[in-house]
PDB file of C-alpha atoms and ligand atoms in Angstrom:
ATOM      1  CA  MET A   1     -47.145 -71.540  37.723  1.00 53.00           C
ATOM      2  CA  SER A   2     -45.629 -68.738  39.719  1.00 54.00           C
ATOM      3  CA  GLY A   3     -46.367 -65.243  38.144  1.00 67.00           C
ATOM      4  CA  LYS A   4     -48.588 -61.208  39.711  1.00 93.00           C
ATOM      5  CA  LEU A   5     -52.619 -62.686  38.851  1.00 98.00           C
ATOM      6  CA  ALA A   6     -53.674 -60.596  36.010  1.00 98.00           C
ATOM      7  CA  THR A   7     -50.817 -62.063  34.188  1.00 97.00           C
ATOM      8  CA  ARG A   8     -51.899 -65.027  35.735  1.00 98.00           C
ATOM      9  CA  LEU A   9     -55.403 -64.307  35.358  1.00 98.00           C
ATOM     10  CA  ARG A  10     -54.374 -62.945  31.015  1.00 98.00           C
ATOM     11  CA  GLU A  11     -52.661 -66.131  30.339  1.00 98.00           C
ATOM     12  CA  GLY A  12     -55.162 -68.380  31.941  1.00 98.00           C
ATOM     13  CA  THR A  13     -58.319 -67.408  30.203  1.00 98.00           C
ATOM     14  CA  LYS A  14     -56.600 -66.798  27.389  1.00 98.00           C
ATOM     15  CA  GLN A  15     -58.668 -69.973  26.117  1.00 98.00           C
ATOM     16  CA  SER A  16     -62.105 -69.203  27.673  1.00 98.00           C
ATOM     17  CA  HIS A  17     -61.639 -65.896  25.849  1.00 97.00           C
ATOM     18  CA  SER A  18     -61.266 -67.105  22.852  1.00 97.00           C
ATOM     19  CA  LEU A  19     -64.756 -69.334  23.166  1.00 97.00           C
ATOM     20  CA  ALA A  20     -67.076 -66.167  24.612  1.00 96.00           C
ATOM     21  CA  GLU A  21     -64.967 -64.530  20.885  1.00 94.00           C
ATOM     22  CA  ASN A  22     -65.969 -67.015  18.739  1.00 94.00           C
ATOM     23  CA  ALA A  23     -69.890 -67.891  20.466  1.00 95.00           C
ATOM     24  CA  ASP A  24     -72.094 -67.761  17.523  1.00 93.00           C
ATOM     25  CA  PHE A  25     -74.238 -65.023  19.553  1.00 94.00           C
ATOM     26  CA  ILE A  26     -70.331 -63.219  19.608  1.00 95.00           C
ATOM     27  CA  GLN A  27     -69.633 -63.838  15.799  1.00 93.00           C
ATOM     28  CA  CYS A  28     -72.503 -62.703  15.029  1.00 94.00           C
ATOM     29  CA  PHE A  29     -72.572 -59.290  16.523  1.00 94.00           C
ATOM     30  CA  LEU A  30     -68.789 -58.822  15.107  1.00 94.00           C
ATOM     31  CA  LYS A  31     -70.355 -59.145  12.203  1.00 92.00           C
ATOM     32  CA  GLY A  32     -72.686 -56.925  12.837  1.00 91.00           C
ATOM     33  CA  VAL A  33     -76.558 -58.473  12.797  1.00 91.00           C
ATOM     34  CA  VAL A  34     -77.406 -57.412  16.190  1.00 92.00           C
ATOM     35  CA  GLU A  35     -81.759 -58.277  16.782  1.00 92.00           C
ATOM     36  CA  ARG A  36     -83.227 -56.391  18.878  1.00 94.00           C
ATOM     37  CA  THR A  37     -84.868 -59.622  20.311  1.00 94.00           C
ATOM     38  CA  SER A  38     -81.770 -61.819  21.648  1.00 94.00           C
ATOM     39  CA  TYR A  39     -79.529 -58.079  22.472  1.00 96.00           C
ATOM     40  CA  ARG A  40     -82.773 -56.950  24.929  1.00 96.00           C
ATOM     41  CA  GLN A  41     -82.903 -60.500  26.838  1.00 96.00           C
ATOM     42  CA  LEU A  42     -79.753 -60.996  27.029  1.00 97.00           C
ATOM     43  CA  LEU A  43     -79.570 -57.268  29.050  1.00 98.00           C
ATOM     44  CA  GLY A  44     -82.489 -58.391  31.296  1.00 98.00           C
ATOM     45  CA  ASN A  45     -79.682 -61.622  32.412  1.00 98.00           C
ATOM     46  CA  PHE A  46     -76.955 -58.761  32.843  1.00 98.00           C
ATOM     47  CA  HIS A  47     -78.960 -56.939  35.096  1.00 98.00           C
ATOM     48  CA  PHE A  48     -79.663 -59.618  37.336  1.00 98.00           C
ATOM     49  CA  VAL A  49     -76.104 -60.944  36.963  1.00 98.00           C
ATOM     50  CA  TYR A  50     -74.802 -57.130  37.629  1.00 98.00           C
ATOM     51  CA  SER A  51     -77.191 -56.886  40.654  1.00 98.00           C
ATOM     52  CA  ALA A  52     -76.242 -60.017  42.116  1.00 98.00           C
ATOM     53  CA  LEU A  53     -72.000 -58.946  41.011  1.00 99.00           C
ATOM     54  CA  GLU A  54     -72.148 -54.863  42.309  1.00 98.00           C
ATOM     55  CA  ASP A  55     -74.755 -56.181  45.501  1.00 98.00           C
ATOM     56  CA  GLN A  56     -71.777 -58.375  46.870  1.00 98.00           C
ATOM     57  CA  LEU A  57     -68.721 -56.356  46.819  1.00 98.00           C
ATOM     58  CA  THR A  58     -70.194 -53.082  48.136  1.00 98.00           C
ATOM     59  CA  GLN A  59     -70.976 -55.839  51.167  1.00 98.00           C
ATOM     60  CA  HIS A  60     -67.475 -56.426  51.238  1.00 98.00           C
ATOM     61  CA  GLN A  61     -66.000 -53.455  50.392  1.00 98.00           C
ATOM     62  CA  ASN A  62     -64.525 -53.593  53.424  1.00 98.00           C
ATOM     63  CA  HIS A  63     -62.832 -56.550  53.045  1.00 98.00           C
ATOM     64  CA  PRO A  64     -59.374 -56.436  53.976  1.00 97.00           C
ATOM     65  CA  LEU A  65     -58.220 -58.058  50.180  1.00 98.00           C
ATOM     66  CA  LEU A  66     -61.575 -56.482  47.798  1.00 98.00           C
ATOM     67  CA  SER A  67     -61.330 -53.019  49.104  1.00 98.00           C
ATOM     68  CA  GLN A  68     -58.578 -52.773  47.547  1.00 98.00           C
ATOM     69  CA  LEU A  69     -60.316 -53.848  43.779  1.00 97.00           C
ATOM     70  CA  TYR A  70     -63.444 -51.389  45.424  1.00 98.00           C
ATOM     71  CA  PHE A  71     -64.295 -49.049  42.062  1.00 98.00           C
ATOM     72  CA  PRO A  72     -67.953 -48.125  41.594  1.00 98.00           C
ATOM     73  CA  ALA A  73     -66.720 -46.092  38.805  1.00 98.00           C
ATOM     74  CA  LEU A  74     -67.342 -49.781  37.374  1.00 98.00           C
ATOM     75  CA  TYR A  75     -70.450 -50.547  38.004  1.00 98.00           C
ATOM     76  CA  ARG A  76     -73.253 -50.996  35.176  1.00 98.00           C
ATOM     77  CA  GLN A  77     -76.880 -51.326  36.893  1.00 98.00           C
ATOM     78  CA  GLN A  78     -77.227 -47.743  36.824  1.00 98.00           C
ATOM     79  CA  SER A  79     -76.889 -47.805  33.029  1.00 98.00           C
ATOM     80  CA  LEU A  80     -78.668 -51.105  32.053  1.00 98.00           C
ATOM     81  CA  ALA A  81     -81.335 -49.722  33.165  1.00 98.00           C
ATOM     82  CA  THR A  82     -81.129 -46.480  31.583  1.00 98.00           C
ATOM     83  CA  ASP A  83     -80.562 -48.594  28.491  1.00 98.00           C
ATOM     84  CA  LEU A  84     -83.654 -51.647  29.721  1.00 98.00           C
ATOM     85  CA  SER A  85     -85.832 -48.829  30.420  1.00 98.00           C
ATOM     86  CA  TYR A  86     -84.751 -48.108  26.766  1.00 98.00           C
ATOM     87  CA  TYR A  87     -85.880 -51.684  25.141  1.00 98.00           C
ATOM     88  CA  TRP A  88     -88.669 -52.675  27.731  1.00 97.00           C
ATOM     89  CA  GLY A  89     -90.913 -49.740  28.341  1.00 97.00           C
ATOM     90  CA  PRO A  90     -90.869 -47.566  31.905  1.00 97.00           C
ATOM     91  CA  GLN A  91     -92.293 -50.655  33.519  1.00 97.00           C
ATOM     92  CA  TRP A  92     -88.602 -52.644  32.503  1.00 98.00           C
ATOM     93  CA  GLN A  93     -88.835 -53.853  35.316  1.00 97.00           C
ATOM     94  CA  THR A  94     -91.925 -56.231  35.452  1.00 97.00           C
ATOM     95  CA  SER A  95     -90.662 -57.487  32.148  1.00 96.00           C
ATOM     96  CA  ILE A  96     -87.927 -59.425  33.227  1.00 98.00           C
ATOM     97  CA  THR A  97     -87.181 -62.296  35.630  1.00 98.00           C
ATOM     98  CA  PRO A  98     -84.066 -64.288  35.531  1.00 98.00           C
ATOM     99  CA  SER A  99     -83.774 -67.192  32.750  1.00 97.00           C
ATOM    100  CA  SER A 100     -82.560 -70.546  34.400  1.00 98.00           C
ATOM    101  CA  ALA A 101     -78.525 -70.228  32.818  1.00 98.00           C
ATOM    102  CA  THR A 102     -79.042 -65.704  34.816  1.00 98.00           C
ATOM    103  CA  GLN A 103     -79.962 -68.076  38.061  1.00 98.00           C
ATOM    104  CA  HIS A 104     -76.888 -69.864  36.856  1.00 98.00           C
ATOM    105  CA  TYR A 105     -74.863 -67.418  36.798  1.00 98.00           C
ATOM    106  CA  ILE A 106     -75.816 -65.405  40.165  1.00 98.00           C
ATOM    107  CA  ASP A 107     -76.290 -68.356  42.468  1.00 98.00           C
ATOM    108  CA  ARG A 108     -72.394 -68.596  41.397  1.00 99.00           C
ATOM    109  CA  ILE A 109     -71.712 -65.812  42.648  1.00 99.00           C
ATOM    110  CA  ASN A 110     -73.767 -65.582  45.704  1.00 98.00           C
ATOM    111  CA  GLU A 111     -71.622 -68.357  46.728  1.00 98.00           C
ATOM    112  CA  VAL A 112     -68.824 -68.286  46.569  1.00 98.00           C
ATOM    113  CA  ALA A 113     -69.862 -64.457  48.490  1.00 98.00           C
ATOM    114  CA  ILE A 114     -71.032 -66.171  50.590  1.00 98.00           C
ATOM    115  CA  ALA A 115     -67.616 -69.791  51.005  1.00 98.00           C
ATOM    116  CA  ASP A 116     -65.143 -67.560  49.576  1.00 98.00           C
ATOM    117  CA  PRO A 117     -65.667 -64.194  48.921  1.00 98.00           C
ATOM    118  CA  ILE A 118     -61.558 -63.187  47.428  1.00 98.00           C
ATOM    119  CA  LEU A 119     -63.397 -65.229  44.723  1.00 98.00           C
ATOM    120  CA  LEU A 120     -65.232 -61.968  43.388  1.00 98.00           C
ATOM    121  CA  VAL A 121     -62.735 -60.891  41.232  1.00 98.00           C
ATOM    122  CA  ALA A 122     -62.882 -63.234  38.993  1.00 98.00           C
ATOM    123  CA  HIS A 123     -66.354 -62.657  38.613  1.00 98.00           C
ATOM    124  CA  SER A 124     -65.594 -58.540  39.051  1.00 98.00           C
ATOM    125  CA  TYR A 125     -62.606 -59.268  35.901  1.00 98.00           C
ATOM    126  CA  THR A 126     -64.316 -61.361  33.513  1.00 98.00           C
ATOM    127  CA  ARG A 127     -66.823 -58.644  33.333  1.00 98.00           C
ATOM    128  CA  TYR A 128     -66.079 -55.552  33.248  1.00 98.00           C
ATOM    129  CA  LEU A 129     -62.232 -55.547  32.392  1.00 97.00           C
ATOM    130  CA  GLY A 130     -63.964 -57.133  29.305  1.00 96.00           C
ATOM    131  CA  ASP A 131     -66.371 -54.033  29.261  1.00 96.00           C
ATOM    132  CA  LEU A 132     -63.889 -52.073  28.958  1.00 96.00           C
ATOM    133  CA  SER A 133     -62.292 -53.683  26.023  1.00 95.00           C
ATOM    134  CA  GLY A 134     -64.489 -54.052  24.147  1.00 86.00           C
ATOM    135  CA  GLY A 135     -67.014 -51.271  25.215  1.00 83.00           C
ATOM    136  CA  GLN A 136     -66.596 -49.232  21.704  1.00 85.00           C
ATOM    137  CA  LEU A 137     -66.641 -51.488  19.425  1.00 92.00           C
ATOM    138  CA  LEU A 138     -69.392 -53.400  20.209  1.00 93.00           C
ATOM    139  CA  LYS A 139     -71.179 -50.057  21.659  1.00 94.00           C
ATOM    140  CA  LYS A 140     -71.556 -49.498  17.611  1.00 95.00           C
ATOM    141  CA  LEU A 141     -71.756 -53.067  16.327  1.00 96.00           C
ATOM    142  CA  ALA A 142     -75.424 -52.169  18.239  1.00 96.00           C
ATOM    143  CA  GLN A 143     -75.952 -48.900  16.459  1.00 96.00           C
ATOM    144  CA  ARG A 144     -75.321 -49.644  12.991  1.00 94.00           C
ATOM    145  CA  GLY A 145     -77.281 -53.906  13.763  1.00 94.00           C
ATOM    146  CA  MET A 146     -80.623 -52.487  15.156  1.00 95.00           C
ATOM    147  CA  ASN A 147     -80.061 -48.942  13.437  1.00 95.00           C
ATOM    148  CA  LEU A 148     -79.862 -46.615  16.867  1.00 96.00           C
ATOM    149  CA  SER A 149     -79.578 -43.246  17.129  1.00 93.00           C
ATOM    150  CA  GLN A 150     -76.906 -41.642  18.304  1.00 90.00           C
ATOM    151  CA  GLY A 151     -76.438 -41.611  23.488  1.00 90.00           C
ATOM    152  CA  GLN A 152     -79.794 -44.973  22.404  1.00 96.00           C
ATOM    153  CA  GLY A 153     -80.125 -47.904  24.352  1.00 97.00           C
ATOM    154  CA  THR A 154     -76.478 -47.885  24.255  1.00 97.00           C
ATOM    155  CA  ALA A 155     -75.657 -46.813  27.707  1.00 97.00           C
ATOM    156  CA  PHE A 156     -74.149 -49.697  29.190  1.00 98.00           C
ATOM    157  CA  TYR A 157     -70.983 -49.237  26.655  1.00 96.00           C
ATOM    158  CA  GLU A 158     -70.726 -46.382  28.090  1.00 95.00           C
ATOM    159  CA  PHE A 159     -68.134 -45.544  31.440  1.00 96.00           C
ATOM    160  CA  GLU A 160     -69.215 -41.557  32.802  1.00 95.00           C
ATOM    161  CA  ASP A 161     -67.089 -41.852  35.674  1.00 97.00           C
ATOM    162  CA  ILE A 162     -64.221 -43.331  33.663  1.00 97.00           C
ATOM    163  CA  GLN A 163     -62.298 -40.501  31.222  1.00 95.00           C
ATOM    164  CA  ASN A 164     -59.805 -43.141  29.728  1.00 95.00           C
ATOM    165  CA  PRO A 165     -60.653 -46.596  29.855  1.00 95.00           C
ATOM    166  CA  LYS A 166     -57.522 -47.388  28.604  1.00 95.00           C
ATOM    167  CA  THR A 167     -55.514 -45.781  31.865  1.00 97.00           C
ATOM    168  CA  PHE A 168     -58.376 -47.136  34.332  1.00 98.00           C
ATOM    169  CA  LYS A 169     -57.643 -51.024  32.413  1.00 98.00           C
ATOM    170  CA  VAL A 170     -53.602 -49.773  33.832  1.00 98.00           C
ATOM    171  CA  THR A 171     -55.031 -49.236  37.546  1.00 98.00           C
ATOM    172  CA  TYR A 172     -57.216 -52.664  37.851  1.00 98.00           C
ATOM    173  CA  ARG A 173     -54.149 -54.990  36.679  1.00 98.00           C
ATOM    174  CA  GLN A 174     -52.042 -52.662  39.325  1.00 97.00           C
ATOM    175  CA  SER A 175     -54.609 -53.469  42.201  1.00 98.00           C
ATOM    176  CA  LEU A 176     -55.623 -56.915  40.883  1.00 98.00           C
ATOM    177  CA  ASP A 177     -51.275 -56.918  40.856  1.00 97.00           C
ATOM    178  CA  ASN A 178     -50.804 -55.892  44.549  1.00 97.00           C
ATOM    179  CA  LEU A 179     -52.661 -58.141  46.229  1.00 97.00           C
ATOM    180  CA  LEU A 180     -51.359 -60.478  48.857  1.00 95.00           C
ATOM    181  CA  LEU A 181     -52.071 -63.990  47.073  1.00 97.00           C
ATOM    182  CA  ASP A 182     -50.825 -67.771  47.497  1.00 97.00           C
ATOM    183  CA  GLU A 183     -51.047 -69.860  45.315  1.00 97.00           C
ATOM    184  CA  SER A 184     -53.180 -71.759  45.384  1.00 98.00           C
ATOM    185  CA  THR A 185     -55.255 -68.427  46.317  1.00 98.00           C
ATOM    186  CA  ILE A 186     -54.512 -67.626  42.603  1.00 98.00           C
ATOM    187  CA  THR A 187     -55.234 -70.698  41.375  1.00 98.00           C
ATOM    188  CA  HIS A 188     -58.449 -70.962  42.862  1.00 98.00           C
ATOM    189  CA  ILE A 189     -59.738 -67.167  41.344  1.00 98.00           C
ATOM    190  CA  VAL A 190     -58.271 -68.049  37.749  1.00 98.00           C
ATOM    191  CA  ASP A 191     -60.354 -70.906  38.163  1.00 98.00           C
ATOM    192  CA  GLU A 192     -63.605 -69.038  39.019  1.00 99.00           C
ATOM    193  CA  ALA A 193     -62.846 -67.289  35.981  1.00 98.00           C
ATOM    194  CA  ASN A 194     -62.531 -69.690  33.274  1.00 98.00           C
ATOM    195  CA  LEU A 195     -65.691 -70.888  35.184  1.00 98.00           C
ATOM    196  CA  ALA A 196     -67.586 -66.929  34.436  1.00 98.00           C
ATOM    197  CA  PHE A 197     -66.571 -67.172  31.819  1.00 98.00           C
ATOM    198  CA  LYS A 198     -68.632 -70.320  30.503  1.00 98.00           C
ATOM    199  CA  LEU A 199     -71.486 -69.144  32.553  1.00 98.00           C
ATOM    200  CA  ASN A 200     -71.623 -65.892  30.362  1.00 98.00           C
ATOM    201  CA  MET A 201     -70.570 -68.344  27.531  1.00 98.00           C
ATOM    202  CA  GLU A 202     -74.645 -70.715  28.402  1.00 98.00           C
ATOM    203  CA  LEU A 203     -76.481 -66.859  28.926  1.00 98.00           C
ATOM    204  CA  PHE A 204     -75.573 -66.023  25.120  1.00 97.00           C
ATOM    205  CA  LYS A 205     -76.018 -70.053  24.050  1.00 96.00           C
ATOM    206  CA  GLU A 206     -80.034 -68.846  25.889  1.00 95.00           C
ATOM    207  CA  VAL A 207     -80.383 -65.942  23.526  1.00 95.00           C
ATOM    208  CA  GLU A 208     -79.367 -67.688  20.745  1.00 91.00           C
ATOM    209  CA  GLY A 209     -82.602 -69.562  19.882  1.00 86.00           C
ATOM    210  CA  ASN A 210     -84.147 -65.608  19.450  1.00 85.00           C
ATOM    211  CA  LEU A 211     -82.171 -64.164  16.912  1.00 87.00           C
ATOM    212  CA  ILE A 212     -82.129 -67.515  15.589  1.00 87.00           C
ATOM    213  CA  GLN A 213     -86.204 -67.164  15.168  1.00 85.00           C
ATOM    214  CA  ALA A 214     -85.733 -63.741  13.807  1.00 84.00           C
ATOM    215  CA  ILE A 215     -82.996 -64.239  11.311  1.00 86.00           C
ATOM    216  CA  GLY A 216     -83.534 -67.219  10.030  1.00 87.00           C
ATOM    217  CA  GLN A 217     -81.958 -70.884  10.214  1.00 89.00           C
ATOM    218  CA  MET A 218     -79.741 -70.314   7.236  1.00 85.00           C
ATOM    219  CA  ILE A 219     -78.816 -67.151   7.579  1.00 87.00           C
ATOM    220  CA  PHE A 220     -77.600 -67.868  10.971  1.00 89.00           C
ATOM    221  CA  SER A 221     -75.616 -70.351   9.742  1.00 89.00           C
ATOM    222  CA  HIS A 222     -74.415 -69.514   7.324  1.00 89.00           C
ATOM    223  CA  LEU A 223     -72.583 -66.170   9.773  1.00 90.00           C
ATOM    224  CA  THR A 224     -71.413 -68.805  12.522  1.00 89.00           C
ATOM    225  CA  ARG A 225     -70.051 -71.355  10.030  1.00 81.00           C
ATOM    226  CA  SER A 226     -66.171 -70.705   8.920  1.00 64.00           C
ATOM    227  CA  ARG A 227     -64.590 -70.386  11.305  1.00 61.00           C
ATOM    228  CA  ARG A 228     -64.355 -73.589  13.772  1.00 52.00           C
ATOM    229  CA  ASN A 229     -61.169 -73.351  14.851  1.00 48.00           C
ATOM    230  CA  GLY A 230     -61.050 -71.898  17.833  1.00 49.00           C
ATOM    231  CA  GLN A 231     -58.916 -69.146  16.867  1.00 55.00           C
ATOM    232  CA  SER A 232     -58.541 -65.860  18.984  1.00 61.00           C
ATOM    233  CA  GLN A 233     -60.104 -62.862  16.824  1.00 56.00           C
ATOM    234  CA  TRP A 234     -58.264 -60.643  18.670  1.00 52.00           C
ATOM    235  CA  SER A 235     -54.452 -61.684  19.563  1.00 44.00           C
ATOM    236  CA  THR A 236     -54.286 -66.102  19.538  1.00 39.00           C
ATOM    237  CA  ASP A 237     -51.245 -63.488  22.046  1.00 37.00           C
ATOM    238  CA  LEU A 238     -52.673 -61.005  23.862  1.00 42.00           C
ATOM    239  CA  GLY A 239     -48.944 -59.048  22.676  1.00 37.00           C
ATOM    240  CA  GLU A 240     -50.094 -58.561  18.932  1.00 35.00           C
ATOM    241  CA  THR A 241     -52.159 -55.934  18.075  1.00 32.00           C
ATOM    242  CA  THR A 242     -54.822 -57.123  15.791  1.00 35.00           C
ATOM    243  CA  ALA A 243     -57.551 -55.674  13.153  1.00 34.00           C
ATOM    244  CA  LEU A 244     -59.797 -55.762  16.379  1.00 41.00           C
ATOM    245  CA  GLN A 245     -58.452 -52.635  17.888  1.00 40.00           C
ATOM    246  CA  PRO A 246     -62.231 -52.088  20.714  1.00 41.00           C
ATOM    247  CA  GLN A 247     -60.591 -49.484  22.996  1.00 39.00           C
ATOM    248  CA  ASP A 248     -58.737 -47.434  19.923  1.00 29.00           C
TER     249      ASP A 248
HETATM  250  C1  HEM B   1     -67.521 -59.572  20.594  1.00 84.01           C
HETATM  251  C2  HEM B   1     -65.703 -60.174  21.102  1.00 84.01           C
HETATM  252  C3  HEM B   1     -64.517 -59.975  21.894  1.00 84.01           C
HETATM  253  C4  HEM B   1     -63.704 -58.750  22.396  1.00 84.01           C
HETATM  254  C5  HEM B   1     -63.670 -58.431  20.219  1.00 84.01           C
HETATM  255  C6  HEM B   1     -62.906 -59.352  22.558  1.00 84.01           C
HETATM  256  C7  HEM B   1     -62.552 -58.310  22.447  1.00 84.01           C
HETATM  257  C8  HEM B   1     -60.880 -58.187  22.886  1.00 84.01           C
HETATM  258  C9  HEM B   1     -59.600 -57.235  23.470  1.00 84.01           C
HETATM  259  C10 HEM B   1     -59.382 -56.743  21.911  1.00 84.01           C
HETATM  260  C11 HEM B   1     -59.326 -57.801  24.751  1.00 84.01           C
HETATM  261  C12 HEM B   1     -57.415 -56.932  25.019  1.00 84.01           C
HETATM  262  C13 HEM B   1     -57.769 -55.150  25.483  1.00 84.01           C
HETATM  263  C14 HEM B   1     -56.664 -54.457  25.691  1.00 84.01           C
HETATM  264  O1  HEM B   1     -54.795 -54.848  26.299  1.00 84.01           O
HETATM  265  O2  HEM B   1     -56.615 -53.807  27.465  1.00 84.01           O
HETATM  266  C15 HEM B   1     -60.255 -58.124  25.287  1.00 84.01           C
HETATM  267  C16 HEM B   1     -59.573 -57.695  27.243  1.00 84.01           C
HETATM  268  C17 HEM B   1     -60.565 -59.009  27.769  1.00 84.01           C
HETATM  269  N1  HEM B   1     -62.125 -59.635  27.166  1.00 84.01           N
HETATM  270 FE1  HEM B   1     -61.570 -59.635  25.817  1.00 84.01          FE
HETATM  271  N2  HEM B   1     -63.371 -59.352  23.876  1.00 84.01           N
HETATM  272  C18 HEM B   1     -64.554 -59.985  22.972  1.00 84.01           C
HETATM  273  C19 HEM B   1     -65.698 -60.920  24.059  1.00 84.01           C
HETATM  274  C20 HEM B   1     -65.139 -60.696  25.583  1.00 84.01           C
HETATM  275  C21 HEM B   1     -65.769 -61.223  26.819  1.00 84.01           C
HETATM  276  C22 HEM B   1     -67.430 -62.307  25.732  1.00 84.01           C
HETATM  277  C23 HEM B   1     -65.267 -61.301  27.210  1.00 84.01           C
HETATM  278  C24 HEM B   1     -65.771 -62.314  28.749  1.00 84.01           C
HETATM  279  C25 HEM B   1     -67.854 -62.507  29.270  1.00 84.01           C
HETATM  280  C26 HEM B   1     -64.281 -61.311  28.165  1.00 84.01           C
HETATM  281  C27 HEM B   1     -63.366 -60.414  29.152  1.00 84.01           C
HETATM  282  C28 HEM B   1     -62.068 -59.781  28.576  1.00 84.01           C
HETATM  283  C29 HEM B   1     -60.890 -59.611  29.783  1.00 84.01           C
HETATM  284  C30 HEM B   1     -61.716 -60.199  31.026  1.00 84.01           C
HETATM  285  C31 HEM B   1     -60.825 -58.885  29.501  1.00 84.01           C
HETATM  286  C32 HEM B   1     -59.208 -59.038  29.996  1.00 84.01           C
HETATM  287  C33 HEM B   1     -57.935 -59.660  29.416  1.00 84.01           C
HETATM  288  C34 HEM B   1     -56.844 -59.300  29.984  1.00 84.01           C
HETATM  289  O3  HEM B   1     -56.219 -58.576  30.108  1.00 84.01           O
HETATM  290  O4  HEM B   1     -56.384 -59.542  31.445  1.00 84.01           O
HETATM  291  N3  HEM B   1     -64.397 -60.457  26.521  1.00 84.01           N
HETATM  292  N4  HEM B   1     -61.207 -58.726  24.233  1.00 84.01           N
END
């Protein structure tokens, strides 16, 4: 198999994307059921994940390849701190601890940062391109689902230093394509991105318990039972236009 990294990642994680999108927690989210306890728990976990990722990306900013993907404008640590303060209060840092799936995720980030730092590309790709793509849709759903006032509790979806996420994604993909990589490294990065999707799904699975407790097993089963064919909501072919257009 050949091809540039951006396309290889897109094609090579299509199935994982579809599975992640179909995770029960995400399905409830997409149906407008966003529950505060599970949501703030997820944001707390994201804080640890993004801190690990962004610390490692910063440490490797002079790496010959990773330097080409050094985009602090993507960093979410600050926006997560703003949201965590909103959901947990000013003492949020003493209120949250990494869950076991979170610990697993950050261990993996730190492990590849030492053993094979180029694999950090996979972790950066999986989170940030996802955030840039789904952000506006998820923001609206969070606002409606939790009855949030404008500008409260949704900093995570705001990229203040990125004027146009669509254009930025083009730049990001070009930077991926410009990396001079051999076939074996490309394969490893795609494999790592698939693992990153899996690690995300473990995070979603963990917070599901709180969601079920809040909305009840019956409603949860109802919301999650009608789509078990594993199909992607945004497209079975990433080129197609669908009803869900998060960034538009
Ligand atoms: C909430 C459900 C989701 C929806 C509706 C959704 C929707 C989308 C859409 C429409 C795109 C295409 C954007 C474009 O072509 O420019 C996209 C891309 C992407 N999404 Fe998602 N997504 C969801 C969940 C996720 C999750 C949970 C992750 C990872 C944890 C993720 C990671 C990505 C990545 C990495 C891309 C970039 C694909 C590429 O062009 O290479 N998404 N998503």
